[in-house]
PDB file of C-alpha atoms in Angstrom:
ATOM      1  CA  UNK A  28       9.498  17.717  14.557  1.00  0.00           C
ATOM      2  CA  UNK A  29      11.361  18.147  11.276  1.00  0.00           C
ATOM      3  CA  UNK A  30      11.473  15.167   8.927  1.00  0.00           C
ATOM      4  CA  UNK A  31      13.118  14.508   5.583  1.00  0.00           C
ATOM      5  CA  UNK A  32      11.353  14.590   2.229  1.00  0.00           C
ATOM      6  CA  UNK A  33      11.302  10.801   1.913  1.00  0.00           C
ATOM      7  CA  UNK A  34       9.575  10.507   5.288  1.00  0.00           C
ATOM      8  CA  UNK A  35       7.057  13.166   4.244  1.00  0.00           C
ATOM      9  CA  UNK A  36       6.300  11.204   1.094  1.00  0.00           C
ATOM     10  CA  UNK A  37       5.675   8.055   3.124  1.00  0.00           C
ATOM     11  CA  UNK A  38       3.405  10.051   5.435  1.00  0.00           C
ATOM     12  CA  UNK A  39       1.532  11.382   2.420  1.00  0.00           C
ATOM     13  CA  UNK A  40       0.943   7.820   1.178  1.00  0.00           C
ATOM     14  CA  UNK A  41      -0.341   6.755   4.599  1.00  0.00           C
ATOM     15  CA  UNK A  42      -2.753   9.685   4.722  1.00  0.00           C
ATOM     16  CA  UNK A  43      -3.999   9.417   1.153  1.00  0.00           C
ATOM     17  CA  UNK A  44      -4.757   5.738   0.974  1.00  0.00           C
ATOM     18  CA  UNK A  45      -2.592   3.298   2.930  1.00  0.00           C
ATOM     19  CA  UNK A  46      -4.495   3.659   6.213  1.00  0.00           C
ATOM     20  CA  UNK A  47      -7.737   4.393   4.376  1.00  0.00           C
ATOM     21  CA  UNK A  48      -8.667   5.905   1.025  1.00  0.00           C
ATOM     22  CA  UNK A  49      -9.305   9.620   1.482  1.00  0.00           C
ATOM     23  CA  UNK A  50     -11.038  11.486  -1.308  1.00  0.00           C
ATOM     24  CA  UNK A  51     -10.443  15.182  -1.935  1.00  0.00           C
ATOM     25  CA  UNK A  52     -13.226  16.289   0.463  1.00  0.00           C
ATOM     26  CA  UNK A  53     -11.965  13.884   3.129  1.00  0.00           C
ATOM     27  CA  UNK A  54      -8.438  15.276   2.825  1.00  0.00           C
ATOM     28  CA  UNK A  55      -9.757  18.816   3.250  1.00  0.00           C
ATOM     29  CA  UNK A  56     -11.577  17.642   6.379  1.00  0.00           C
ATOM     30  CA  UNK A  57      -8.455  15.866   7.659  1.00  0.00           C
ATOM     31  CA  UNK A  58      -6.283  18.972   7.380  1.00  0.00           C
ATOM     32  CA  UNK A  59      -8.943  21.362   8.692  1.00  0.00           C
ATOM     33  CA  UNK A  60      -8.105  20.295  12.249  1.00  0.00           C
ATOM     34  CA  UNK A  61      -4.461  21.142  11.541  1.00  0.00           C
ATOM     35  CA  UNK A  62      -4.932  24.846  10.844  1.00  0.00           C
ATOM     36  CA  UNK A  63      -6.014  24.889   7.182  1.00  0.00           C
ATOM     37  CA  UNK A  64      -9.254  26.409   5.944  1.00  0.00           C
ATOM     38  CA  UNK A  65      -9.442  24.878   2.465  1.00  0.00           C
ATOM     39  CA  UNK A  66     -12.542  24.108   0.447  1.00  0.00           C
ATOM     40  CA  UNK A  67     -13.037  21.405  -2.152  1.00  0.00           C
ATOM     41  CA  UNK A  68     -14.268  22.465  -5.564  1.00  0.00           C
ATOM     42  CA  UNK A  69     -13.356  23.208  -9.150  1.00  0.00           C
ATOM     43  CA  UNK A  70      -9.623  23.655  -9.624  1.00  0.00           C
ATOM     44  CA  UNK A  71      -8.725  21.510  -6.636  1.00  0.00           C
ATOM     45  CA  UNK A  72      -5.283  19.950  -7.248  1.00  0.00           C
ATOM     46  CA  UNK A  73      -4.597  16.223  -7.347  1.00  0.00           C
ATOM     47  CA  UNK A  74      -4.856  14.467  -3.994  1.00  0.00           C
ATOM     48  CA  UNK A  75      -1.097  13.805  -4.049  1.00  0.00           C
ATOM     49  CA  UNK A  76      -0.154  17.419  -4.705  1.00  0.00           C
ATOM     50  CA  UNK A  77      -2.604  18.763  -2.124  1.00  0.00           C
ATOM     51  CA  UNK A  78      -1.420  16.461   0.672  1.00  0.00           C
ATOM     52  CA  UNK A  79       2.264  17.027  -0.154  1.00  0.00           C
ATOM     53  CA  UNK A  80       1.852  20.802  -0.076  1.00  0.00           C
ATOM     54  CA  UNK A  81       0.060  20.683   3.282  1.00  0.00           C
ATOM     55  CA  UNK A  82       2.698  18.408   4.818  1.00  0.00           C
ATOM     56  CA  UNK A  83       5.502  20.646   3.558  1.00  0.00           C
ATOM     57  CA  UNK A  84       3.877  23.554   5.418  1.00  0.00           C
ATOM     58  CA  UNK A  85       3.404  21.494   8.593  1.00  0.00           C
ATOM     59  CA  UNK A  86       6.960  20.157   8.627  1.00  0.00           C
ATOM     60  CA  UNK A  87       8.907  21.591  11.543  1.00  0.00           C
ATOM     61  CA  UNK A  88       5.797  22.778  13.422  1.00  0.00           C
ATOM     62  CA  UNK A  89       3.913  21.242  16.380  1.00  0.00           C
ATOM     63  CA  UNK A  90       1.031  20.621  13.982  1.00  0.00           C
ATOM     64  CA  UNK A  91       3.055  17.887  12.247  1.00  0.00           C
ATOM     65  CA  UNK A  92       3.135  15.926  15.518  1.00  0.00           C
ATOM     66  CA  UNK A  93      -0.609  16.437  15.799  1.00  0.00           C
ATOM     67  CA  UNK A  94      -1.041  15.240  12.206  1.00  0.00           C
ATOM     68  CA  UNK A  95       0.827  11.995  12.891  1.00  0.00           C
ATOM     69  CA  UNK A  96      -1.092  11.368  16.131  1.00  0.00           C
ATOM     70  CA  UNK A  97      -4.352  11.947  14.297  1.00  0.00           C
ATOM     71  CA  UNK A  98      -3.382   9.573  11.504  1.00  0.00           C
ATOM     72  CA  UNK A  99      -2.435   6.744  13.873  1.00  0.00           C
ATOM     73  CA  UNK A 100      -5.129   7.365  16.486  1.00  0.00           C
ATOM     74  CA  UNK A 101      -6.139   3.883  17.778  1.00  0.00           C
ATOM     75  CA  UNK A 102      -9.800   4.906  17.907  1.00  0.00           C
ATOM     76  CA  UNK A 103      -9.773   4.753  14.103  1.00  0.00           C
ATOM     77  CA  UNK A 104      -8.440   1.174  14.136  1.00  0.00           C
ATOM     78  CA  UNK A 105     -10.821  -0.568  16.525  1.00  0.00           C
ATOM     79  CA  UNK A 106     -10.676  -4.258  15.657  1.00  0.00           C
ATOM     80  CA  UNK A 107      -7.635  -3.605  13.457  1.00  0.00           C
ATOM     81  CA  UNK A 108      -4.875  -2.923  15.964  1.00  0.00           C
ATOM     82  CA  UNK A 109      -2.468  -5.312  14.248  1.00  0.00           C
ATOM     83  CA  UNK A 110      -2.918  -3.329  11.042  1.00  0.00           C
ATOM     84  CA  UNK A 111      -2.232  -0.120  12.980  1.00  0.00           C
ATOM     85  CA  UNK A 112       0.945  -1.538  14.505  1.00  0.00           C
ATOM     86  CA  UNK A 113       2.121  -2.646  11.054  1.00  0.00           C
ATOM     87  CA  UNK A 114       1.594   0.880   9.702  1.00  0.00           C
ATOM     88  CA  UNK A 115       3.514   2.356  12.627  1.00  0.00           C
ATOM     89  CA  UNK A 116       6.362  -0.122  12.201  1.00  0.00           C
ATOM     90  CA  UNK A 117       6.652   0.691   8.498  1.00  0.00           C
ATOM     91  CA  UNK A 118       6.629   4.430   9.154  1.00  0.00           C
ATOM     92  CA  UNK A 119       9.222   4.064  11.913  1.00  0.00           C
ATOM     93  CA  UNK A 120      11.632   2.665   9.328  1.00  0.00           C
ATOM     94  CA  UNK A 121      11.485   6.086   7.666  1.00  0.00           C
ATOM     95  CA  UNK A 122      11.392   8.116  10.893  1.00  0.00           C
ATOM     96  CA  UNK A 123      14.569   6.388  12.066  1.00  0.00           C
ATOM     97  CA  UNK A 124      16.462   8.447   9.463  1.00  0.00           C
ATOM     98  CA  UNK A 125      15.216  11.515  11.320  1.00  0.00           C
ATOM     99  CA  UNK A 126      16.103   9.993  14.722  1.00  0.00           C
ATOM    100  CA  UNK A 127      12.472   9.744  15.801  1.00  0.00           C
ATOM    101  CA  UNK A 128      10.292   6.798  16.767  1.00  0.00           C
ATOM    102  CA  UNK A 129       6.521   6.425  17.232  1.00  0.00           C
ATOM    103  CA  UNK A 130       5.433   4.479  20.296  1.00  0.00           C
ATOM    104  CA  UNK A 131       1.899   3.114  20.750  1.00  0.00           C
ATOM    105  CA  UNK A 132       1.026   2.317  24.346  1.00  0.00           C
ATOM    106  CA  UNK A 133      -2.577   1.161  24.321  1.00  0.00           C
ATOM    107  CA  UNK A 134      -4.622   4.096  23.065  1.00  0.00           C
ATOM    108  CA  UNK A 135      -1.767   6.600  23.424  1.00  0.00           C
ATOM    109  CA  UNK A 136       0.572   7.649  20.605  1.00  0.00           C
ATOM    110  CA  UNK A 137       3.842   9.257  21.702  1.00  0.00           C
ATOM    111  CA  UNK A 138       7.203  10.153  20.134  1.00  0.00           C
ATOM    112  CA  UNK A 139      10.677   9.161  21.229  1.00  0.00           C
ATOM    113  CA  UNK A 140      13.969  10.691  20.169  1.00  0.00           C
ATOM    114  CA  UNK A 141      16.290   7.896  19.053  1.00  0.00           C
ATOM    115  CA  UNK A 142      20.009   7.439  18.542  1.00  0.00           C
ATOM    116  CA  UNK A 143      21.988   6.032  15.661  1.00  0.00           C
ATOM    117  CA  UNK A 144      21.841   2.626  17.374  1.00  0.00           C
ATOM    118  CA  UNK A 145      18.214   2.231  16.375  1.00  0.00           C
ATOM    119  CA  UNK A 146      18.982   3.452  12.866  1.00  0.00           C
ATOM    120  CA  UNK A 147      21.788   0.894  12.518  1.00  0.00           C
ATOM    121  CA  UNK A 148      19.403  -1.825  13.654  1.00  0.00           C
ATOM    122  CA  UNK A 149      16.949  -0.791  10.938  1.00  0.00           C
ATOM    123  CA  UNK A 150      19.719  -0.803   8.317  1.00  0.00           C
ATOM    124  CA  UNK A 151      20.719  -4.302   9.416  1.00  0.00           C
ATOM    125  CA  UNK A 152      17.123  -5.460   9.157  1.00  0.00           C
ATOM    126  CA  UNK A 153      16.783  -3.894   5.721  1.00  0.00           C
ATOM    127  CA  UNK A 154      19.885  -5.783   4.579  1.00  0.00           C
ATOM    128  CA  UNK A 155      18.176  -9.000   5.613  1.00  0.00           C
ATOM    129  CA  UNK A 156      15.081  -7.933   3.693  1.00  0.00           C
ATOM    130  CA  UNK A 157      17.222  -7.362   0.595  1.00  0.00           C
ATOM    131  CA  UNK A 158      18.383 -10.974   0.828  1.00  0.00           C
ATOM    132  CA  UNK A 159      14.769 -12.106   1.102  1.00  0.00           C
ATOM    133  CA  UNK A 160      13.983 -10.056  -1.997  1.00  0.00           C
ATOM    134  CA  UNK A 161      16.803 -11.725  -3.923  1.00  0.00           C
ATOM    135  CA  UNK A 162      15.550 -15.168  -2.845  1.00  0.00           C
ATOM    136  CA  UNK A 163      12.004 -14.214  -3.827  1.00  0.00           C
ATOM    137  CA  UNK A 164      13.113 -13.166  -7.306  1.00  0.00           C
ATOM    138  CA  UNK A 165      14.900 -16.480  -7.846  1.00  0.00           C
ATOM    139  CA  UNK A 166      11.774 -18.549  -7.194  1.00  0.00           C
ATOM    140  CA  UNK A 167      10.434 -20.415 -10.195  1.00  0.00           C
ATOM    141  CA  UNK A 168       6.697 -20.615 -10.841  1.00  0.00           C
ATOM    142  CA  UNK A 169       6.375 -23.030 -13.713  1.00  0.00           C
ATOM    143  CA  UNK A 170       2.738 -23.936 -13.051  1.00  0.00           C
ATOM    144  CA  UNK A 171       1.223 -20.483 -13.553  1.00  0.00           C
ATOM    145  CA  UNK A 172      -2.195 -21.118 -15.045  1.00  0.00           C
ATOM    146  CA  UNK A 173      -4.994 -18.578 -14.816  1.00  0.00           C
ATOM    147  CA  UNK A 174      -7.535 -21.290 -15.602  1.00  0.00           C
ATOM    148  CA  UNK A 175      -6.808 -22.828 -12.195  1.00  0.00           C
ATOM    149  CA  UNK A 176      -8.178 -19.731 -10.497  1.00  0.00           C
ATOM    150  CA  UNK A 177     -11.660 -20.709 -11.702  1.00  0.00           C
ATOM    151  CA  UNK A 178     -12.763 -17.128 -12.229  1.00  0.00           C
ATOM    152  CA  UNK A 179     -15.503 -16.098 -14.611  1.00  0.00           C
ATOM    153  CA  UNK A 180     -14.632 -17.152 -18.168  1.00  0.00           C
ATOM    154  CA  UNK A 181     -14.545 -13.675 -19.803  1.00  0.00           C
ATOM    155  CA  UNK A 182     -12.447 -12.311 -16.931  1.00  0.00           C
ATOM    156  CA  UNK A 183      -9.880 -15.086 -17.346  1.00  0.00           C
ATOM    157  CA  UNK A 184      -9.439 -14.202 -21.017  1.00  0.00           C
ATOM    158  CA  UNK A 185      -8.848 -10.536 -20.194  1.00  0.00           C
ATOM    159  CA  UNK A 186      -6.308 -11.460 -17.523  1.00  0.00           C
ATOM    160  CA  UNK A 187      -4.484 -13.770 -19.954  1.00  0.00           C
ATOM    161  CA  UNK A 188      -4.105 -10.894 -22.397  1.00  0.00           C
ATOM    162  CA  UNK A 189      -2.688  -8.688 -19.640  1.00  0.00           C
ATOM    163  CA  UNK A 190      -0.171 -11.314 -18.520  1.00  0.00           C
ATOM    164  CA  UNK A 191       0.989 -11.693 -22.128  1.00  0.00           C
ATOM    165  CA  UNK A 192       1.353  -7.918 -22.425  1.00  0.00           C
ATOM    166  CA  UNK A 193       3.370  -7.810 -19.187  1.00  0.00           C
ATOM    167  CA  UNK A 194       5.792 -10.362 -20.642  1.00  0.00           C
ATOM    168  CA  UNK A 195       6.084  -8.307 -23.828  1.00  0.00           C
ATOM    169  CA  UNK A 196       6.770  -5.138 -21.814  1.00  0.00           C
ATOM    170  CA  UNK A 197       9.482  -6.924 -19.830  1.00  0.00           C
ATOM    171  CA  UNK A 198      11.098  -8.090 -23.048  1.00  0.00           C
ATOM    172  CA  UNK A 199      11.048  -4.558 -24.443  1.00  0.00           C
ATOM    173  CA  UNK A 200      12.380  -2.982 -21.208  1.00  0.00           C
ATOM    174  CA  UNK A 201       9.247  -0.964 -20.409  1.00  0.00           C
ATOM    175  CA  UNK A 202       9.292  -1.047 -16.590  1.00  0.00           C
ATOM    176  CA  UNK A 203       6.582   1.530 -15.930  1.00  0.00           C
ATOM    177  CA  UNK A 204       4.114  -0.413 -18.092  1.00  0.00           C
ATOM    178  CA  UNK A 205       4.996  -3.640 -16.281  1.00  0.00           C
ATOM    179  CA  UNK A 206       4.330  -2.010 -12.900  1.00  0.00           C
ATOM    180  CA  UNK A 207       0.948  -0.580 -13.855  1.00  0.00           C
ATOM    181  CA  UNK A 208      -0.219  -3.742 -15.607  1.00  0.00           C
ATOM    182  CA  UNK A 209       0.973  -6.016 -12.792  1.00  0.00           C
ATOM    183  CA  UNK A 210      -0.830  -3.949 -10.153  1.00  0.00           C
ATOM    184  CA  UNK A 211      -4.109  -3.686 -12.038  1.00  0.00           C
ATOM    185  CA  UNK A 212      -4.016  -7.380 -12.968  1.00  0.00           C
ATOM    186  CA  UNK A 213      -3.442  -8.392  -9.353  1.00  0.00           C
ATOM    187  CA  UNK A 214      -6.355  -6.195  -8.303  1.00  0.00           C
ATOM    188  CA  UNK A 215      -8.570  -7.798 -10.955  1.00  0.00           C
ATOM    189  CA  UNK A 216      -7.617 -11.287  -9.819  1.00  0.00           C
ATOM    190  CA  UNK A 217      -8.250 -10.518  -6.143  1.00  0.00           C
ATOM    191  CA  UNK A 218     -11.609  -8.969  -7.010  1.00  0.00           C
ATOM    192  CA  UNK A 219     -12.483 -12.182  -8.846  1.00  0.00           C
ATOM    193  CA  UNK A 220     -11.452 -14.247  -5.836  1.00  0.00           C
ATOM    194  CA  UNK A 221     -13.497 -12.004  -3.526  1.00  0.00           C
ATOM    195  CA  UNK A 222     -16.550 -12.555  -5.719  1.00  0.00           C
ATOM    196  CA  UNK A 223     -15.974 -16.316  -5.354  1.00  0.00           C
ATOM    197  CA  UNK A 224     -15.688 -16.062  -1.564  1.00  0.00           C
ATOM    198  CA  UNK A 225     -17.851 -13.038  -0.652  1.00  0.00           C
ATOM    199  CA  UNK A 226     -18.643 -14.161   2.893  1.00  0.00           C
ATOM    200  CA  UNK A 227     -14.997 -14.677   3.813  1.00  0.00           C
ATOM    201  CA  UNK A 228     -13.848 -11.349   2.357  1.00  0.00           C
ATOM    202  CA  UNK A 229     -16.766  -9.307   3.686  1.00  0.00           C
ATOM    203  CA  UNK A 230     -16.427 -10.644   7.232  1.00  0.00           C
ATOM    204  CA  UNK A 231     -12.641 -10.259   7.407  1.00  0.00           C
ATOM    205  CA  UNK A 232     -11.281  -7.667   9.837  1.00  0.00           C
ATOM    206  CA  UNK A 233      -9.519  -5.981   6.899  1.00  0.00           C
ATOM    207  CA  UNK A 234     -12.757  -5.322   4.999  1.00  0.00           C
ATOM    208  CA  UNK A 235     -13.271  -1.537   4.586  1.00  0.00           C
ATOM    209  CA  UNK A 236     -16.266   0.016   6.329  1.00  0.00           C
ATOM    210  CA  UNK A 237     -18.398   3.041   5.533  1.00  0.00           C
ATOM    211  CA  UNK A 238     -19.350   5.726   8.055  1.00  0.00           C
ATOM    212  CA  UNK A 239     -22.165   3.536   9.383  1.00  0.00           C
ATOM    213  CA  UNK A 240     -19.820   0.623   9.988  1.00  0.00           C
ATOM    214  CA  UNK A 241     -21.127  -1.443   7.080  1.00  0.00           C
ATOM    215  CA  UNK A 242     -18.734  -3.281   4.784  1.00  0.00           C
ATOM    216  CA  UNK A 243     -18.268  -1.444   1.513  1.00  0.00           C
ATOM    217  CA  UNK A 244     -19.212  -3.175  -1.776  1.00  0.00           C
ATOM    218  CA  UNK A 245     -16.261  -4.722  -3.605  1.00  0.00           C
ATOM    219  CA  UNK A 246     -16.150  -2.035  -6.294  1.00  0.00           C
ATOM    220  CA  UNK A 247     -15.216   0.479  -3.548  1.00  0.00           C
ATOM    221  CA  UNK A 248     -12.362  -1.641  -2.167  1.00  0.00           C
ATOM    222  CA  UNK A 249      -8.769  -0.607  -2.825  1.00  0.00           C
ATOM    223  CA  UNK A 250      -5.960  -2.948  -3.765  1.00  0.00           C
ATOM    224  CA  UNK A 251      -4.697  -2.469  -0.213  1.00  0.00           C
ATOM    225  CA  UNK A 252      -8.019  -3.801   1.144  1.00  0.00           C
ATOM    226  CA  UNK A 253      -7.975  -6.832  -1.154  1.00  0.00           C
ATOM    227  CA  UNK A 254      -4.376  -7.729  -0.256  1.00  0.00           C
ATOM    228  CA  UNK A 255      -4.937  -7.526   3.503  1.00  0.00           C
ATOM    229  CA  UNK A 256      -8.223  -9.438   3.387  1.00  0.00           C
ATOM    230  CA  UNK A 257      -6.736 -12.134   1.128  1.00  0.00           C
ATOM    231  CA  UNK A 258      -3.827 -12.560   3.529  1.00  0.00           C
ATOM    232  CA  UNK A 259      -6.123 -12.710   6.544  1.00  0.00           C
ATOM    233  CA  UNK A 260      -8.231 -15.430   4.927  1.00  0.00           C
ATOM    234  CA  UNK A 261      -5.191 -17.414   3.837  1.00  0.00           C
ATOM    235  CA  UNK A 262      -5.416 -16.786   0.093  1.00  0.00           C
ATOM    236  CA  UNK A 263      -2.022 -15.055   0.121  1.00  0.00           C
ATOM    237  CA  UNK A 264       0.895 -15.976   2.352  1.00  0.00           C
ATOM    238  CA  UNK A 265       2.952 -13.446   4.288  1.00  0.00           C
ATOM    239  CA  UNK A 266       5.782 -13.149   1.745  1.00  0.00           C
ATOM    240  CA  UNK A 267       3.459 -12.406  -1.154  1.00  0.00           C
ATOM    241  CA  UNK A 268       1.398 -10.057   1.021  1.00  0.00           C
ATOM    242  CA  UNK A 269       4.511  -8.024   1.806  1.00  0.00           C
ATOM    243  CA  UNK A 270       5.724  -7.785  -1.779  1.00  0.00           C
ATOM    244  CA  UNK A 271       2.170  -7.146  -3.011  1.00  0.00           C
ATOM    245  CA  UNK A 272       2.060  -4.024  -0.862  1.00  0.00           C
ATOM    246  CA  UNK A 273       5.321  -2.937  -2.484  1.00  0.00           C
ATOM    247  CA  UNK A 274       3.713  -3.431  -5.881  1.00  0.00           C
ATOM    248  CA  UNK A 275       0.686  -1.445  -4.713  1.00  0.00           C
ATOM    249  CA  UNK A 276       2.978   1.391  -3.658  1.00  0.00           C
ATOM    250  CA  UNK A 277       4.765   1.428  -7.012  1.00  0.00           C
ATOM    251  CA  UNK A 278       1.461   1.431  -8.867  1.00  0.00           C
ATOM    252  CA  UNK A 279       0.546   4.740  -7.219  1.00  0.00           C
ATOM    253  CA  UNK A 280       2.997   6.369  -9.628  1.00  0.00           C
ATOM    254  CA  UNK A 281       0.383   5.995 -12.344  1.00  0.00           C
ATOM    255  CA  UNK A 282      -0.375   9.592 -11.305  1.00  0.00           C
ATOM    256  CA  UNK A 283       2.179  11.795 -13.117  1.00  0.00           C
ATOM    257  CA  UNK A 284       2.274  14.360 -10.298  1.00  0.00           C
ATOM    258  CA  UNK A 285       3.022  11.592  -7.797  1.00  0.00           C
ATOM    259  CA  UNK A 286       5.909  10.381  -9.949  1.00  0.00           C
ATOM    260  CA  UNK A 287       7.161  13.942 -10.423  1.00  0.00           C
ATOM    261  CA  UNK A 288       7.132  14.851  -6.730  1.00  0.00           C
ATOM    262  CA  UNK A 289       8.771  11.575  -5.724  1.00  0.00           C
ATOM    263  CA  UNK A 290      11.355  11.704  -8.512  1.00  0.00           C
ATOM    264  CA  UNK A 291      10.501   8.063  -9.211  1.00  0.00           C
ATOM    265  CA  UNK A 292      12.190   6.459 -12.207  1.00  0.00           C
ATOM    266  CA  UNK A 293      11.642   2.675 -12.188  1.00  0.00           C
ATOM    267  CA  UNK A 294      14.207   0.323 -13.649  1.00  0.00           C
ATOM    268  CA  UNK A 295      13.853  -3.187 -15.010  1.00  0.00           C
ATOM    269  CA  UNK A 296      14.744  -4.673 -11.614  1.00  0.00           C
ATOM    270  CA  UNK A 297      11.673  -3.027 -10.061  1.00  0.00           C
ATOM    271  CA  UNK A 298       9.582  -4.277 -12.971  1.00  0.00           C
ATOM    272  CA  UNK A 299      10.801  -7.848 -12.444  1.00  0.00           C
ATOM    273  CA  UNK A 300       9.840  -7.684  -8.771  1.00  0.00           C
ATOM    274  CA  UNK A 301       6.324  -6.582  -9.711  1.00  0.00           C
ATOM    275  CA  UNK A 302       5.969  -9.294 -12.331  1.00  0.00           C
ATOM    276  CA  UNK A 303       7.255 -11.876  -9.860  1.00  0.00           C
ATOM    277  CA  UNK A 304       4.741 -10.722  -7.240  1.00  0.00           C
ATOM    278  CA  UNK A 305       1.930 -11.296  -9.712  1.00  0.00           C
ATOM    279  CA  UNK A 306       3.189 -14.776 -10.595  1.00  0.00           C
ATOM    280  CA  UNK A 307       3.596 -15.726  -6.934  1.00  0.00           C
ATOM    281  CA  UNK A 308       0.093 -14.460  -6.153  1.00  0.00           C
ATOM    282  CA  UNK A 309      -1.422 -16.474  -9.006  1.00  0.00           C
ATOM    283  CA  UNK A 310       0.481 -19.534  -7.794  1.00  0.00           C
ATOM    284  CA  UNK A 311      -0.750 -19.207  -4.193  1.00  0.00           C
ATOM    285  CA  UNK A 312      -4.336 -18.349  -5.161  1.00  0.00           C
ATOM    286  CA  UNK A 313      -4.529 -21.398  -7.442  1.00  0.00           C
ATOM    287  CA  UNK A 314      -3.572 -23.597  -4.472  1.00  0.00           C
ATOM    288  CA  UNK A 315      -6.125 -22.054  -2.105  1.00  0.00           C
ATOM    289  CA  UNK A 316      -9.095 -24.098  -0.942  1.00  0.00           C
ATOM    290  CA  UNK A 317     -11.545 -23.473   1.881  1.00  0.00           C
TER     291      UNK A 317
END
């Protein structure tokens, strides 16, 4: 299978952290089954660069198919099959440009060659999503009040300062700063909410597990984990969950090499989406009650 650069970049994101966070040693282990004999140590490149270089070498070989099957293997998503299907659906949106489709049939992952009909269907769906995005941006959240989140006092003050800085960055047309601040602020808020409702977050199906199957402590959770768990519990609704994942993806460009390899140059429109996601999340969290 040969896939385009944009599809490779999406695959890299799925491997590095979207399906689970993989550290440098874990990435070396992941690619060892695919014909590489790397070792992790001093001088090891950034996770993004390493994964991108390995995928570039696999592209067009049978090992790329094996890589994708390994990534989406259902055995790694026991109890989280809906999450797996969501990952596959999102990746298929990219694969459709390469006229390929991933099919999950129970515990089997197969590939199907597609026609332009499927691609046109995806384009049509994306057009609908663009309309949803426009509607989302037009929503007004006049009752944004961090005090209503009832987080720890010192944390609330820090978050207030960040929200003020985000507004200043928007006014000065500094989109990259808005993206990074919005993502980190959302993560801080969701961590605060998780601390308020530890039982609900820890027992959610989206809670990350260690090798022994135990739920990881909150300081080891990723923003992806917090978003999915918050949605599962009902803290965040589906629309904010979706756009929050977009914000999470943009925030990955805090790594210069990631931004360089993806040729990512955010504009003020992207920044406004990220700011709006944060406002919507604060609004929904403030309304949440068990």
